[in-house]
CSV table of C-alpha atoms in Angstrom, one decimal:
chain,number,residue,atom,x,y,z
A,1,ILE,CA,100.1,40.6,-48.9
A,2,VAL,CA,97.1,39.1,-46.8
A,3,MET,CA,97.4,35.5,-46.0
A,4,THR,CA,94.1,33.7,-45.2
A,5,GLN,CA,94.0,30.3,-43.7
A,6,SER,CA,91.1,27.9,-43.6
A,7,PRO,CA,89.6,26.5,-41.3
A,8,ASP,CA,90.4,28.5,-38.2
A,9,SER,CA,90.2,25.1,-36.3
A,10,LEU,CA,90.1,21.5,-37.3
A,11,ALA,CA,89.5,18.2,-35.4
A,12,VAL,CA,90.8,15.0,-37.1
A,13,SER,CA,90.9,11.5,-35.8
A,14,LEU,CA,94.2,9.8,-35.1
A,15,GLY,CA,95.5,8.2,-38.3
A,16,GLU,CA,93.3,10.3,-40.5
A,17,ARG,CA,94.2,12.9,-42.9
A,18,ALA,CA,94.3,16.6,-42.1
A,19,THR,CA,94.2,19.5,-44.6
A,20,ILE,CA,94.7,23.1,-44.1
A,21,SER,CA,94.3,25.7,-46.8
A,22,CYS,CA,96.2,29.0,-47.2
A,23,LYS,CA,95.4,31.7,-49.7
A,24,SER,CA,97.3,34.9,-50.6
A,25,SER,CA,95.8,38.0,-51.8
A,26,GLN,CA,98.3,38.1,-54.6
A,27,SER,CA,100.6,35.6,-56.3
A,28,VAL,CA,103.8,34.5,-54.3
A,29,LEU,CA,105.1,32.8,-57.4
A,30,TYR,CA,108.3,34.4,-58.7
A,31,SER,CA,108.3,33.9,-62.5
A,32,SER,CA,112.1,34.2,-62.9
A,33,ASN,CA,112.7,31.1,-60.9
A,34,ASN,CA,109.5,29.4,-60.7
A,35,LYS,CA,109.3,29.1,-57.0
A,36,ASN,CA,106.5,29.9,-54.7
A,37,TYR,CA,107.7,32.0,-51.7
A,38,LEU,CA,105.5,30.2,-49.2
A,39,ALA,CA,106.3,28.4,-45.9
A,40,TRP,CA,104.4,26.5,-43.2
A,41,HIS,CA,105.3,26.5,-39.5
A,42,GLN,CA,104.1,24.5,-36.6
A,43,GLN,CA,103.7,25.8,-33.1
A,44,LYS,CA,102.9,23.7,-30.2
A,45,PRO,CA,101.7,25.2,-26.8
A,46,GLY,CA,104.4,27.1,-25.1
A,47,GLN,CA,106.9,26.6,-27.7
A,48,PRO,CA,108.4,28.7,-30.5
A,49,PRO,CA,107.2,27.9,-34.0
A,50,LYS,CA,109.1,25.3,-36.0
A,51,LEU,CA,109.7,25.2,-39.9
A,52,LEU,CA,108.0,22.4,-41.6
A,53,ILE,CA,107.9,23.3,-45.3
A,54,TYR,CA,109.5,26.1,-47.6
A,55,TRP,CA,109.3,26.9,-51.2
A,56,ALA,CA,105.5,25.7,-50.9
A,57,SER,CA,106.6,21.9,-51.0
A,58,THR,CA,110.1,21.5,-49.7
A,59,ARG,CA,110.1,19.7,-46.4
A,60,GLU,CA,112.7,21.0,-43.9
A,61,ALA,CA,115.3,18.3,-42.9
A,62,GLY,CA,113.9,16.0,-40.1
A,63,VAL,CA,110.3,16.8,-40.7
A,64,PRO,CA,108.4,13.5,-41.0
A,65,ASP,CA,107.2,12.6,-44.5
A,66,ARG,CA,103.5,12.6,-43.4
A,67,PHE,CA,103.7,16.4,-43.7
A,68,SER,CA,103.5,17.7,-47.4
A,69,GLY,CA,102.9,20.9,-48.9
A,70,SER,CA,101.3,21.8,-52.3
A,71,GLY,CA,99.9,24.5,-54.4
A,72,SER,CA,101.1,27.5,-56.6
A,73,GLY,CA,100.4,31.1,-57.1
A,74,THR,CA,97.7,32.1,-54.5
A,75,ASP,CA,96.4,28.7,-53.3
A,76,PHE,CA,98.2,26.4,-51.0
A,77,THR,CA,97.5,23.3,-48.8
A,78,LEU,CA,99.4,21.7,-46.0
A,79,THR,CA,98.6,18.1,-45.6
A,80,ILE,CA,99.2,15.6,-42.8
A,81,SER,CA,98.7,12.2,-44.2
A,82,SER,CA,98.0,10.2,-40.9
A,83,LEU,CA,97.6,12.4,-38.0
A,84,GLN,CA,99.6,11.6,-34.9
A,85,ALA,CA,99.0,12.7,-31.4
A,86,GLU,CA,102.2,14.9,-31.5
A,87,ASP,CA,100.8,16.9,-34.4
A,88,VAL,CA,98.3,18.9,-32.2
A,89,ALA,CA,99.6,22.4,-32.7
A,90,VAL,CA,98.6,25.6,-34.5
A,91,TYR,CA,99.8,25.8,-38.0
A,92,TYR,CA,100.7,29.1,-39.8
A,93,CYS,CA,101.5,29.8,-43.6
A,94,GLN,CA,103.9,32.6,-44.3
A,95,GLN,CA,104.7,34.2,-47.4
A,96,TYR,CA,108.3,35.7,-48.0
A,97,TYR,CA,107.7,37.0,-51.5
A,98,SER,CA,107.6,40.6,-50.5
A,99,THR,CA,107.9,42.6,-47.1
A,100,PRO,CA,106.4,42.5,-44.7
A,101,HIS,CA,106.5,38.7,-44.6
A,102,SER,CA,103.0,38.2,-43.5
A,103,PHE,CA,101.6,35.2,-41.8
A,104,GLY,CA,98.1,33.6,-41.9
A,105,GLN,CA,95.9,33.9,-38.9
A,106,GLY,CA,96.7,30.2,-37.9
A,107,THR,CA,94.8,26.9,-37.9
A,108,GLU,CA,94.4,25.1,-34.6
A,109,LEU,CA,94.6,21.4,-35.1
A,110,GLN,CA,93.1,19.1,-32.5
A,111,ILE,CA,92.3,15.4,-32.2
B,1,GLU,CA,123.4,23.3,-33.4
B,2,VAL,CA,121.7,26.6,-34.2
B,3,GLN,CA,120.9,28.6,-31.1
B,4,LEU,CA,119.1,32.1,-30.7
B,5,VAL,CA,119.0,33.6,-27.4
B,6,GLU,CA,116.8,36.7,-26.9
B,7,SER,CA,117.2,39.0,-24.1
B,8,GLY,CA,116.2,42.7,-23.1
B,9,GLY,CA,112.5,42.3,-22.6
B,10,GLY,CA,110.5,43.7,-19.7
B,11,LEU,CA,107.8,46.0,-18.5
B,12,VAL,CA,107.9,49.5,-19.9
B,13,GLN,CA,105.7,52.4,-19.9
B,14,PRO,CA,103.8,53.6,-23.0
B,15,GLY,CA,106.2,56.0,-24.9
B,16,GLY,CA,109.3,54.3,-23.4
B,17,SER,CA,112.1,52.5,-25.2
B,18,LEU,CA,113.7,49.0,-24.9
B,19,ARG,CA,116.5,47.3,-26.8
B,20,LEU,CA,116.2,43.6,-27.6
B,21,THR,CA,119.4,41.5,-28.3
B,22,CYS,CA,119.5,38.1,-29.8
B,23,ALA,CA,122.8,36.2,-29.5
B,24,ALA,CA,123.4,33.7,-32.3
B,25,SER,CA,125.5,30.7,-32.5
B,26,GLY,CA,125.9,27.5,-34.3
B,27,PHE,CA,126.1,29.0,-37.9
B,28,ILE,CA,128.0,31.6,-39.8
B,29,PHE,CA,125.9,34.5,-38.6
B,30,SER,CA,127.1,37.0,-41.2
B,31,ASP,CA,125.9,34.8,-44.1
B,32,TYR,CA,122.4,35.0,-43.1
B,33,GLY,CA,119.4,37.2,-43.0
B,34,MET,CA,117.7,37.7,-39.6
B,35,SER,CA,114.2,38.8,-38.6
B,36,TRP,CA,112.1,39.6,-35.4
B,37,VAL,CA,108.6,38.2,-35.2
B,38,ARG,CA,106.2,38.8,-32.4
B,39,GLN,CA,103.3,37.2,-30.9
B,40,ALA,CA,100.8,39.0,-28.7
B,41,PRO,CA,99.4,37.0,-25.9
B,42,GLY,CA,96.9,34.3,-27.3
B,43,LYS,CA,97.3,35.7,-30.9
B,44,GLY,CA,99.0,34.8,-34.0
B,45,LEU,CA,102.5,35.6,-35.5
B,46,GLU,CA,103.3,39.1,-36.8
B,47,TRP,CA,106.5,39.7,-38.8
B,48,VAL,CA,108.1,42.8,-37.4
B,49,ALA,CA,111.4,43.6,-39.2
B,50,GLY,CA,114.2,42.0,-41.2
B,51,ILE,CA,117.7,42.5,-42.2
B,52,ARG,CA,119.9,41.0,-44.9
B,53,GLY,CA,123.1,39.3,-44.5
B,54,GLY,CA,126.0,38.7,-46.7
B,55,GLY,CA,127.3,42.2,-45.9
B,56,GLU,CA,124.3,44.0,-47.6
B,57,GLU,CA,122.3,44.9,-44.3
B,58,ASN,CA,119.3,46.2,-46.1
B,59,LYS,CA,116.6,46.7,-43.7
B,60,TYR,CA,112.8,46.0,-43.9
B,61,TYR,CA,109.9,46.8,-41.5
B,62,ALA,CA,106.2,46.2,-40.9
B,63,GLY,CA,104.1,49.3,-41.4
B,64,SER,CA,103.0,49.0,-37.7
B,65,VAL,CA,106.7,49.7,-36.3
B,66,MET,CA,108.0,51.8,-39.3
B,67,GLY,CA,109.8,54.9,-37.8
B,68,ARG,CA,109.6,53.5,-34.1
B,69,PHE,CA,111.7,50.4,-34.4
B,70,ALA,CA,115.2,49.9,-35.8
B,71,ILE,CA,116.8,46.5,-36.5
B,72,SER,CA,120.6,46.1,-36.7
B,73,ARG,CA,123.2,43.6,-36.5
B,74,ASP,CA,126.9,43.2,-35.3
B,75,ASP,CA,128.4,40.4,-37.3
B,76,SER,CA,131.6,40.6,-35.3
B,77,ARG,CA,129.7,39.8,-32.2
B,78,ASN,CA,127.1,37.3,-33.8
B,79,THR,CA,124.4,39.7,-32.4
B,80,LEU,CA,121.0,40.9,-33.6
B,81,TYR,CA,119.2,43.9,-32.2
B,82,LEU,CA,116.0,45.6,-32.2
B,83,GLN,CA,115.7,49.1,-30.7
B,84,MET,CA,112.0,49.9,-29.8
B,85,ASN,CA,111.1,53.6,-29.3
B,86,SER,CA,107.7,55.2,-28.7
B,87,LEU,CA,106.3,51.9,-27.3
B,88,ARG,CA,102.5,51.3,-27.4
B,89,VAL,CA,100.3,49.1,-25.5
B,90,ASP,CA,99.6,47.1,-28.6
B,91,ASP,CA,103.4,46.5,-28.8
B,92,THR,CA,102.9,44.0,-25.9
B,93,ALA,CA,104.1,40.6,-27.2
B,94,LEU,CA,106.7,37.8,-27.0
B,95,TYR,CA,109.4,38.8,-29.4
B,96,TYR,CA,111.1,36.1,-31.3
B,97,CYS,CA,114.5,36.2,-33.2
B,98,ALA,CA,114.6,34.3,-36.3
B,99,LYS,CA,117.2,33.1,-38.7
B,100,THR,CA,116.3,33.0,-42.4
B,101,GLY,CA,117.4,30.4,-44.9
B,102,SER,CA,119.7,32.5,-46.9
B,103,SER,CA,121.4,35.9,-47.1
B,104,SER,CA,118.2,37.4,-48.4
B,105,ILE,CA,115.2,37.7,-46.2
B,106,THR,CA,113.5,34.4,-47.0
B,107,TRP,CA,111.7,31.7,-45.0
B,108,THR,CA,112.5,31.4,-41.1
B,109,ASP,CA,114.2,28.3,-40.5
B,110,TYR,CA,115.1,28.7,-36.8
B,111,TRP,CA,113.4,30.5,-34.0
B,112,GLY,CA,114.4,31.5,-30.6
B,113,GLN,CA,112.4,31.0,-27.4
B,114,GLY,CA,111.3,34.6,-27.3
B,115,THR,CA,111.6,37.6,-24.9
B,116,LEU,CA,108.4,39.1,-23.5
B,117,VAL,CA,107.8,42.8,-23.9
B,118,THR,CA,104.9,44.4,-21.9
B,119,VAL,CA,104.0,47.9,-22.3
B,120,SER,CA,101.7,49.1,-19.6
B,121,SER,CA,101.3,52.1,-17.4
């Protein structure tokens, strides 16, 4: 499954909304449980990635509620409702519907 | 607190071998699937291999490493391994050990700091 993110980079003002898109080449919705096998990770410079969202919209414990995930099937969105300075990072979507568990190419978010 | 500590990286010549090790703590290791993910310098993330937990130990590989790399685990030692053979220059990357969110190979919920593998003559 090929994951394609857009845009490749994005500049947003502090306090404004940031939206990142992720499209999969085939559906990652598993019909038997109606779950989308899609996660979002954040990677800050010099650090390992950090899980933000799984099942497309479930926020990981401790992740601020300004981060939200939406979408189903092949089209997904990560939204940061009010950008903070500490949100500067590269964001990756990842499908875990089938192996290999492919990542998008990443979206660099800047202020 | 979940901790994943990778080791075993280094400089190796093309065609050589390395074995990466990931020491896990802070969770019931045997209950969870585990993966290796790599990141070439300045590039994005690439899933390399995964192994189920819960006593099943099914293994899965990316096409780029199939037949050259082998993932394994020792639940008695809370340790994950990646045996890398026939290394190529394009295997150069930071290799992350990753815990998944269930016994299956699902979303990655914790990442190690990574160990750097450099393949060069």
